XYZ file of C-alpha atoms in Angstrom:
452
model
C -8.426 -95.588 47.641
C -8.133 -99.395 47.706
C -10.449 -101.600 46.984
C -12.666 -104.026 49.485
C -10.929 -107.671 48.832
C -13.486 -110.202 46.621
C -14.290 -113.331 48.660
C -15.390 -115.001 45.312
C -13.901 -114.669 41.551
C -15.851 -115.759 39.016
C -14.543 -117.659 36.223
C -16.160 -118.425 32.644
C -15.166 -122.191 31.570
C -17.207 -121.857 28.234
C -18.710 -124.798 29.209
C -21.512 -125.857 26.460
C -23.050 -128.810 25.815
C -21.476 -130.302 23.322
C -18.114 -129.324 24.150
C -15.925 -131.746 22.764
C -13.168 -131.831 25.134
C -15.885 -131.973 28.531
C -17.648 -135.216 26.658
C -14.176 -136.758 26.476
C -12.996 -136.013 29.753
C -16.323 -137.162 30.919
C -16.066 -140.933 28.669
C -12.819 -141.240 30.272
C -14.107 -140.567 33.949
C -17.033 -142.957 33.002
C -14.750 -145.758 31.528
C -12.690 -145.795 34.591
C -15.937 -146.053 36.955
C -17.020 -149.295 34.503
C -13.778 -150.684 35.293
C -12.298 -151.122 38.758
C -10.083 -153.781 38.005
C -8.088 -151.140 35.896
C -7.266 -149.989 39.270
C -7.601 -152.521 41.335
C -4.793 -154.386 39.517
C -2.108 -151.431 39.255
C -1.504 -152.316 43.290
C -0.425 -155.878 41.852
C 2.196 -154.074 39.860
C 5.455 -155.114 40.736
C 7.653 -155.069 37.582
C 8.346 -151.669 36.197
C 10.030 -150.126 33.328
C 13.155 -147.998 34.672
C 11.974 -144.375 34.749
C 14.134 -142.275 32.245
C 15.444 -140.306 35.828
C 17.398 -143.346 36.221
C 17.661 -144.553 32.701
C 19.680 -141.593 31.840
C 22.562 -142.042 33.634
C 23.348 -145.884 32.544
C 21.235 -147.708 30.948
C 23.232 -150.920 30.265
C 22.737 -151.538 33.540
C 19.091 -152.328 33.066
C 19.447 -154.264 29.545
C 19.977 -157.751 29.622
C 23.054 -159.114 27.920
C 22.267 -162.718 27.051
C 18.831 -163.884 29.116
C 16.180 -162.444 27.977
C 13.556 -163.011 30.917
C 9.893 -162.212 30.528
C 7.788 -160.682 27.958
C 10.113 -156.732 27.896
C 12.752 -157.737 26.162
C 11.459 -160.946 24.606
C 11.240 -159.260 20.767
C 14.553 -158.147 21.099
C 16.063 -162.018 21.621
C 16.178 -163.981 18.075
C 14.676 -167.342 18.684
C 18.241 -169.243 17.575
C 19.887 -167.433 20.027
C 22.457 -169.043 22.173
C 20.426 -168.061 25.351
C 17.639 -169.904 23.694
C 19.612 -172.775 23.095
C 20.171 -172.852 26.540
C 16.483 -172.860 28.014
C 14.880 -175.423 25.710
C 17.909 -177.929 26.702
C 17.134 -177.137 30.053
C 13.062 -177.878 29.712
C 13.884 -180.465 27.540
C 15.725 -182.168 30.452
C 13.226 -181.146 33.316
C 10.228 -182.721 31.180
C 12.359 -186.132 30.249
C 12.817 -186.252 34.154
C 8.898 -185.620 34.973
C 8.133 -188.023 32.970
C 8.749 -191.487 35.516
C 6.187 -188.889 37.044
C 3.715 -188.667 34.442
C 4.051 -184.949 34.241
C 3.910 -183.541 30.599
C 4.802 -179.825 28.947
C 1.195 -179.328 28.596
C 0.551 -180.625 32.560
C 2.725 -177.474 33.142
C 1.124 -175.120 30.294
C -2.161 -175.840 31.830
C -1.175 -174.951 35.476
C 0.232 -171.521 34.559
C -2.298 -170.504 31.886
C -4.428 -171.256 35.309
C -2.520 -167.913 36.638
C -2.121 -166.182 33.239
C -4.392 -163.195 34.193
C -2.828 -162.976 37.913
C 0.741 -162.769 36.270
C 0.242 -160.232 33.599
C -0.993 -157.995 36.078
C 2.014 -157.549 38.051
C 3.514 -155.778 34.905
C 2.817 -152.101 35.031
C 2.871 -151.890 30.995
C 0.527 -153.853 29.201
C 2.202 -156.924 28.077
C 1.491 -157.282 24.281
C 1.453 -161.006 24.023
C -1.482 -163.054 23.231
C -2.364 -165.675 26.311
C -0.884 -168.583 24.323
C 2.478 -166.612 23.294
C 2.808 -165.167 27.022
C 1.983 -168.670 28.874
C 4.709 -170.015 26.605
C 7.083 -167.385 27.870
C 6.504 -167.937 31.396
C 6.868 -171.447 31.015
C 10.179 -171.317 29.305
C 11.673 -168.663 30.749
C 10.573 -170.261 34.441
C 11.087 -173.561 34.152
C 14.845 -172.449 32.925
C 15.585 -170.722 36.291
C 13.785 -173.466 37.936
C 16.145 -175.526 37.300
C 19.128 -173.382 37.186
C 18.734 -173.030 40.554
C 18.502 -176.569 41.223
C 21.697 -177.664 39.376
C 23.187 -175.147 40.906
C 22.717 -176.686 44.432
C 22.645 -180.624 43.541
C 25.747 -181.326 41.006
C 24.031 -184.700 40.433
C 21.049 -182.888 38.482
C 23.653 -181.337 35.833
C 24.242 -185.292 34.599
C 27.989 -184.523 32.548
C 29.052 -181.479 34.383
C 31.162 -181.162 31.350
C 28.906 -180.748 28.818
C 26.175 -178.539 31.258
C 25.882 -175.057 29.110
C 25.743 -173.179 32.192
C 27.892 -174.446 34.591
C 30.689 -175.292 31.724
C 31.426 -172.061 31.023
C 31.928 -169.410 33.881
C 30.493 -166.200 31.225
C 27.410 -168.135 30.666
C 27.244 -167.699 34.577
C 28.152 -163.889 34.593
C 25.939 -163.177 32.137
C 23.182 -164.841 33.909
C 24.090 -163.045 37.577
C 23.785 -159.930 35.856
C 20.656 -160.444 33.707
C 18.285 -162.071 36.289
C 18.524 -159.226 38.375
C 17.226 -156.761 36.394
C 13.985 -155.257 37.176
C 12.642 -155.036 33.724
C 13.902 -158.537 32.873
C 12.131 -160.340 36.011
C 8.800 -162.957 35.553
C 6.652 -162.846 38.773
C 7.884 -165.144 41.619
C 3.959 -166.627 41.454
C 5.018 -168.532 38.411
C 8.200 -169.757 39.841
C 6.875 -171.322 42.789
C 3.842 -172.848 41.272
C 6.432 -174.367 38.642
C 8.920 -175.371 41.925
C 5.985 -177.503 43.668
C 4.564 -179.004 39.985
C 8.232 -180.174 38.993
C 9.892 -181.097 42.463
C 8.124 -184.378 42.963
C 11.366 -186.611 42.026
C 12.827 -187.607 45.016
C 12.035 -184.414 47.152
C 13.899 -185.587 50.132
C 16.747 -185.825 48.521
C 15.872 -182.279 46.756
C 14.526 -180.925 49.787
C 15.568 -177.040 49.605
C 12.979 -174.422 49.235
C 12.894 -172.444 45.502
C 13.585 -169.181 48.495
C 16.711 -170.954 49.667
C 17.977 -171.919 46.151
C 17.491 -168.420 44.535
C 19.477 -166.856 47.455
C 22.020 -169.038 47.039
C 22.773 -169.138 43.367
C 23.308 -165.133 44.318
C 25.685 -165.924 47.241
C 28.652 -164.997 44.950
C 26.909 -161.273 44.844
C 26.833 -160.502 48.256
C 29.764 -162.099 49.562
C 28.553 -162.361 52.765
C 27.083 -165.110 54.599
C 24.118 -166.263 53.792
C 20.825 -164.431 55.658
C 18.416 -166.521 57.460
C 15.054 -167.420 55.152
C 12.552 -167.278 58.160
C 11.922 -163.916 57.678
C 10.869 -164.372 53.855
C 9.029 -167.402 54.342
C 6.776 -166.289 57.642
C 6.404 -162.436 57.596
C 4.324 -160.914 54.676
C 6.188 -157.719 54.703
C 8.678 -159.333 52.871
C 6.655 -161.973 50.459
C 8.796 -162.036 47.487
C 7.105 -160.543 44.304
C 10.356 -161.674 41.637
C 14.038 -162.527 42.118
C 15.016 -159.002 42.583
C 12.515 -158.436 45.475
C 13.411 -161.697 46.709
C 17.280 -160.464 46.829
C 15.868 -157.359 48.509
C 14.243 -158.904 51.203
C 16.733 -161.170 52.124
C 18.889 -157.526 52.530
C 16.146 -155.966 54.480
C 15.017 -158.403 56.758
C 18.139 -159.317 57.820
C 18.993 -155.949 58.813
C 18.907 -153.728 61.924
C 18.669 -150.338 60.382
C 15.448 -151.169 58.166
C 13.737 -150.425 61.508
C 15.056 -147.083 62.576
C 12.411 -145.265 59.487
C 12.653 -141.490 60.087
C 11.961 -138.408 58.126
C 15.013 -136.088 56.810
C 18.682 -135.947 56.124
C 22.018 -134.574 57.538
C 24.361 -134.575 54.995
C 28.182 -136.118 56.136
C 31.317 -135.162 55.310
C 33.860 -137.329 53.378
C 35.830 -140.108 54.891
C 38.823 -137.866 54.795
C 37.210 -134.939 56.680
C 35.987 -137.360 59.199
C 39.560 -139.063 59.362
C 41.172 -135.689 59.274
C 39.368 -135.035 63.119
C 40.672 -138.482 64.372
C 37.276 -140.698 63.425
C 38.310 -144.314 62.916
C 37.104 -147.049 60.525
C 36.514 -150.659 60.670
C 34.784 -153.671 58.715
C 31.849 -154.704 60.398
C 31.770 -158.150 61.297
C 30.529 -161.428 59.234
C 27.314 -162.432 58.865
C 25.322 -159.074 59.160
C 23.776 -156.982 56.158
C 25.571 -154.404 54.236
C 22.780 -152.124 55.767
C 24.200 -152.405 59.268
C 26.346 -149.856 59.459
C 27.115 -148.398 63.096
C 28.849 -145.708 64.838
C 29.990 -145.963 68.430
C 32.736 -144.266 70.666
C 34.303 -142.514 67.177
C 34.877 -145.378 65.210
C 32.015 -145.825 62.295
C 31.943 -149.508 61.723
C 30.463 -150.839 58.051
C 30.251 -153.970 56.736
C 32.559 -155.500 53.738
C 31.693 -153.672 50.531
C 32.551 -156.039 47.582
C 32.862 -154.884 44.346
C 32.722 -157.726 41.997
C 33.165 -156.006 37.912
C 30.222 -153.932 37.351
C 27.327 -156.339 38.422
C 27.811 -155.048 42.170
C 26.307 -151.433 40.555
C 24.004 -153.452 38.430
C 22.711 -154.674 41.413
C 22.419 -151.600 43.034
C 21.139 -149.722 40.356
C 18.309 -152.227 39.798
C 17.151 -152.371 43.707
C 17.157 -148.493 43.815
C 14.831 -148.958 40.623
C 12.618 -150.761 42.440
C 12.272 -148.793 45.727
C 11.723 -145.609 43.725
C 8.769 -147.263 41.389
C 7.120 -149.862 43.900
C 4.433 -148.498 46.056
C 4.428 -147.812 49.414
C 8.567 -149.854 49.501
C 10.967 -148.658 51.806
C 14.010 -146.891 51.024
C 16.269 -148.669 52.458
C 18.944 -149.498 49.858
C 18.311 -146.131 48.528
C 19.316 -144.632 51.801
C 22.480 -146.751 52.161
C 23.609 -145.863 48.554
C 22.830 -141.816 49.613
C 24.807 -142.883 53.083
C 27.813 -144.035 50.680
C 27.943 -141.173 48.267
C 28.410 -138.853 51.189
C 31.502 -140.912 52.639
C 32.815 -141.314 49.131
C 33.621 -137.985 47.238
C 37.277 -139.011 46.072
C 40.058 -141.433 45.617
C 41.623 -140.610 49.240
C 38.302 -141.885 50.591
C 38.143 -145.272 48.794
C 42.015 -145.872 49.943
C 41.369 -144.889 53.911
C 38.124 -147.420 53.772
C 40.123 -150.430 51.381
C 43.019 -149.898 54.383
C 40.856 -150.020 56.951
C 39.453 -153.888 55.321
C 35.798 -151.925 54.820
C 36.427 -152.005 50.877
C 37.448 -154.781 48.759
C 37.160 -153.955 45.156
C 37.831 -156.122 41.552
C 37.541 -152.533 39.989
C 40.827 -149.893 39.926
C 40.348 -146.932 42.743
C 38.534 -143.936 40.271
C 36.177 -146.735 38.900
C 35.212 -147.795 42.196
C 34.906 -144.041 43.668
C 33.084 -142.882 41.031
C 30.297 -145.822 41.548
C 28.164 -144.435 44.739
C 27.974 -141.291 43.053
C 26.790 -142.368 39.785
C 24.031 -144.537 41.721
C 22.835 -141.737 43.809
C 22.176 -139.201 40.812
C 18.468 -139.516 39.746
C 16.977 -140.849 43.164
C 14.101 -139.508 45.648
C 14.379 -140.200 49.651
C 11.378 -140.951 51.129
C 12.026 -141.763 53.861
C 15.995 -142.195 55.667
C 16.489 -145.199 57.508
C 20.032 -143.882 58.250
C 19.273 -140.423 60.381
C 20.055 -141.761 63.941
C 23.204 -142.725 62.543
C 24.021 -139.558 60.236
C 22.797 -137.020 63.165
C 25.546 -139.447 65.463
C 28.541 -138.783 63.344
C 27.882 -135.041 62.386
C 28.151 -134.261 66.174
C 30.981 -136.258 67.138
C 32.774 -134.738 63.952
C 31.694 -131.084 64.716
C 32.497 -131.793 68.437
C 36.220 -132.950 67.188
C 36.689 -129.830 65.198
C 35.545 -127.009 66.709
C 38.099 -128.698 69.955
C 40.520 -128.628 67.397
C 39.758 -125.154 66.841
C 39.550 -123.593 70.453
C 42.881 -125.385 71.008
C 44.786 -124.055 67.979
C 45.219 -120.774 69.419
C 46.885 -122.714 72.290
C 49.021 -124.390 70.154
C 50.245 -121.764 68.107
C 51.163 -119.465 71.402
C 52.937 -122.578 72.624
C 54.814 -123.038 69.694
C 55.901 -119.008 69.882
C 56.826 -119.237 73.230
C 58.848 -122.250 72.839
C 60.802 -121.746 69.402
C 60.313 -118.220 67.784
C 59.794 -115.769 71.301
C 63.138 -113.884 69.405
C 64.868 -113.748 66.496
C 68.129 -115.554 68.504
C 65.670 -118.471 69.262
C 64.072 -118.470 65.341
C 67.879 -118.861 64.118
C 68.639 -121.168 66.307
C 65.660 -123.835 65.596
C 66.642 -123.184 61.643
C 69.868 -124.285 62.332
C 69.045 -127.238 64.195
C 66.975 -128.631 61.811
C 69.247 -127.982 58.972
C 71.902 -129.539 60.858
C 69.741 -132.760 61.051
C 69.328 -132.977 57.660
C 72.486 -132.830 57.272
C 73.864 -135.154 59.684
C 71.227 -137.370 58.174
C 72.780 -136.724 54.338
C 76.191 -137.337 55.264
C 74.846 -140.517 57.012
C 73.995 -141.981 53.579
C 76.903 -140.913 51.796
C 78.822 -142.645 53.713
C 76.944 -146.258 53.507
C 76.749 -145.561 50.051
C 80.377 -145.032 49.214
C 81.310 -147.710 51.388
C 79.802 -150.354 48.786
């Protein structure tokens, strides 16, 4: 006999009134209502740590190696560091050159302790720094790239190229395209522009690019591409730039085609030797469009140059997959491509069809450079595949290809019987034709060979 089904179950909390862990729960729920702003300011966050998901599987590539930026990693620089060097000569010169101006080091403390409170709150841990210690950081650390950028663009600025401590030595530079675009070593873009208009008031028509066009192209040498237009980041808000690595981001993203095709989903593709196996071709996409833009039309799959400069070009990628996976509400775009990539890339044989083909110019040997799409993939959530018009396009003209291939093998192989092996006479016969070609072709170089 079964029972009737219970619409209600009653359950016994052992709630009582002075319940320790109810009060607690209840101060915490009370602490948050008294304070909005604690929420209110985690949608300012914009600089994360790297979740251990991704930390795991490299985590040099999120550590700076010279430049400490920001407050992160600032305990971990020593003060006589070379790096350190490096930025006071650099604000040393940048004040000496406000000063026809009448601008002073405290003119500039001032105006950023102004935004002290706005900037700490675009880090998502609590930045244990005192407001005099943490306005002294931002100062430094952005009135150093500041000016990086500048001398970077006007020679003139860097006085005795010679002597410059940047621009001198070309690993001063490496180190510096690898450690500013690190998510964890980033100061908020805020900062930099308010220090930009303060300090660009010495002849700004002959200085006249914007802090957006500067930063892209100090990072020119990353891309290797041409340079995107900067309309996009300086009129749309979708793509205001929070830090540098946003900023480099953007530029990918709004220069792109495919960051509007957002759809739900993935269809997984086979390898670029499967696909070449059933006759799909492959060619470099041409200059001047993003990376992203990769397009598929009449069986040829057509992706722009893939540059592979050392290990910063995974740096890179690494970092911008960081900071799709922990901004809010960011598209997965680069995250897509890098998922794209991993599918096309399984092995060796892959790499060497798409470096043939002019798609793929590495620095890095061929199992270093196959081994890199993988490697950036592992750890990372889709949310959303920007790519699925495309991926849905190629898995039916590569099933199409091979199940032709198949209906028509049977045709083949009767063919082939009819023509060559319909009797044992005709089966001899073939054998002995083609050994008799071999060795008419033998004899052939025997005989050029002796003659020498």
């Amino acid at each position: 006999m079964s029972e009737a089904p219970r619409d209600h179950v009653a359950i016994d909390v052992g709630y009582h009134d002075h319940d320790p862990s109810v009060t607690d729960l209840e101060a915490m729920m009370s602490d948050l209502n008294m304070n909005p702003s604690a929420s209110s300011s985690s949608s300012r966050h914009c600089i994360f740590r790297i979740p251990n998901n991704l930390l795991s599987h490299n985590e040099n590539a999120y550590v700076p190696e010279a430049f400490s930026i920001g407050p992160y990693h600032y305990a971990k620089q020593h003060h006589k560091s070379t790096a350190q060097k490096i930025k006071l000569r650099y604000l040393h010169g940048l004040i000496s050159r406000l000063s026809s101006a009448g601008i002073t080091l405290r003119d500039i403390a001032d105006t950023i302790r102004g935004i002290e409170e706005e900037a700490r709150a675009c880090y998502a841990e609590p930045v244990d720094m005192c407001v005099d210690e943490f306005v002294k950081v931002l100062v430094l650390d952005g009135c150093f790239i500041v000016e990086l950028f500048r001398k970077n663009a006007y020679e003139d600025l860097r006085g005795d190229n010679d002597n410059d401590p940047v621009f001198s030595t070309s690993c001063v530079l490496q180190f510096l395209y690898h450690d500013l675009i690190l998510l964890e070593n980033q100061i908020p873009w805020l900062v930099l522009d308010r220090l930009f208009d303060m300090t660009n008031v010495i002849n700004p028509n002959k200085y006249y690019k914007s802090l957006t066009r500067l930063a892209i192209d100090f990072f020119n040498n990353i891309f290797h591409f041409s340079p995107p237009s900067i309309l996009p980041l300086l009129t749309n808000k979708e793509f205001e730039s929070k830090h540098i690595l946003s900023l480099l981001r953007n530029s990918l993203v709004s220069s792109s085609e495919k960051a509007k095709d957002k759809n739900w989903g993935w269809q997984r593709l086979p390898p670029v030797t499967a696909l070449d196996e059933m006759g799909m071709k492959f060619k470099k996409g041409r200059e001047g469009v993003s990376i992203l833009d990769i397009e598929f039309k009449d069986g040829v799959l057509v992706i722009p140059l893939l540059f592979f400069q050392d290990m910063t070009t995974e740096c890179l990628f690494r970092n911008l997959i960081g900071l799709e996976q922990c901004l809010p509400n960011c598209a997965s775009v680069i995250t897509g491509f890098v998922t794209l990539m991993a599918d096309l890339i399984k092995t060796t044989k892959d790499v060497e069809i798409l470096c043939n083909n002019g798609v793929v110019d590495s620095w890095l040997n061929i199992e270093e450079t196959t081994a890199i799409f993988y490697r950036l993939y592992q750890g990372t959530f889709l949310k959303d595949n920007y790519y699925l018009g495309l991926t849905n396009e190629v898995f039916k003209y590569y099933y199409w290809k091979r199940n032709h291939f198949q209906r028509r093998w049977p045709t083949y192989r009767r063919e082939l019987k009819r023509e060559y092996f319909y009797n044992p006479w005709a089966l001899i016969s073939s054998i002995a034709g083609v050994v008799l070609l071999v060795l008419t072709f033998l004899q052939t170089v025997f005989t050029i060979t002796s003659s020498k």
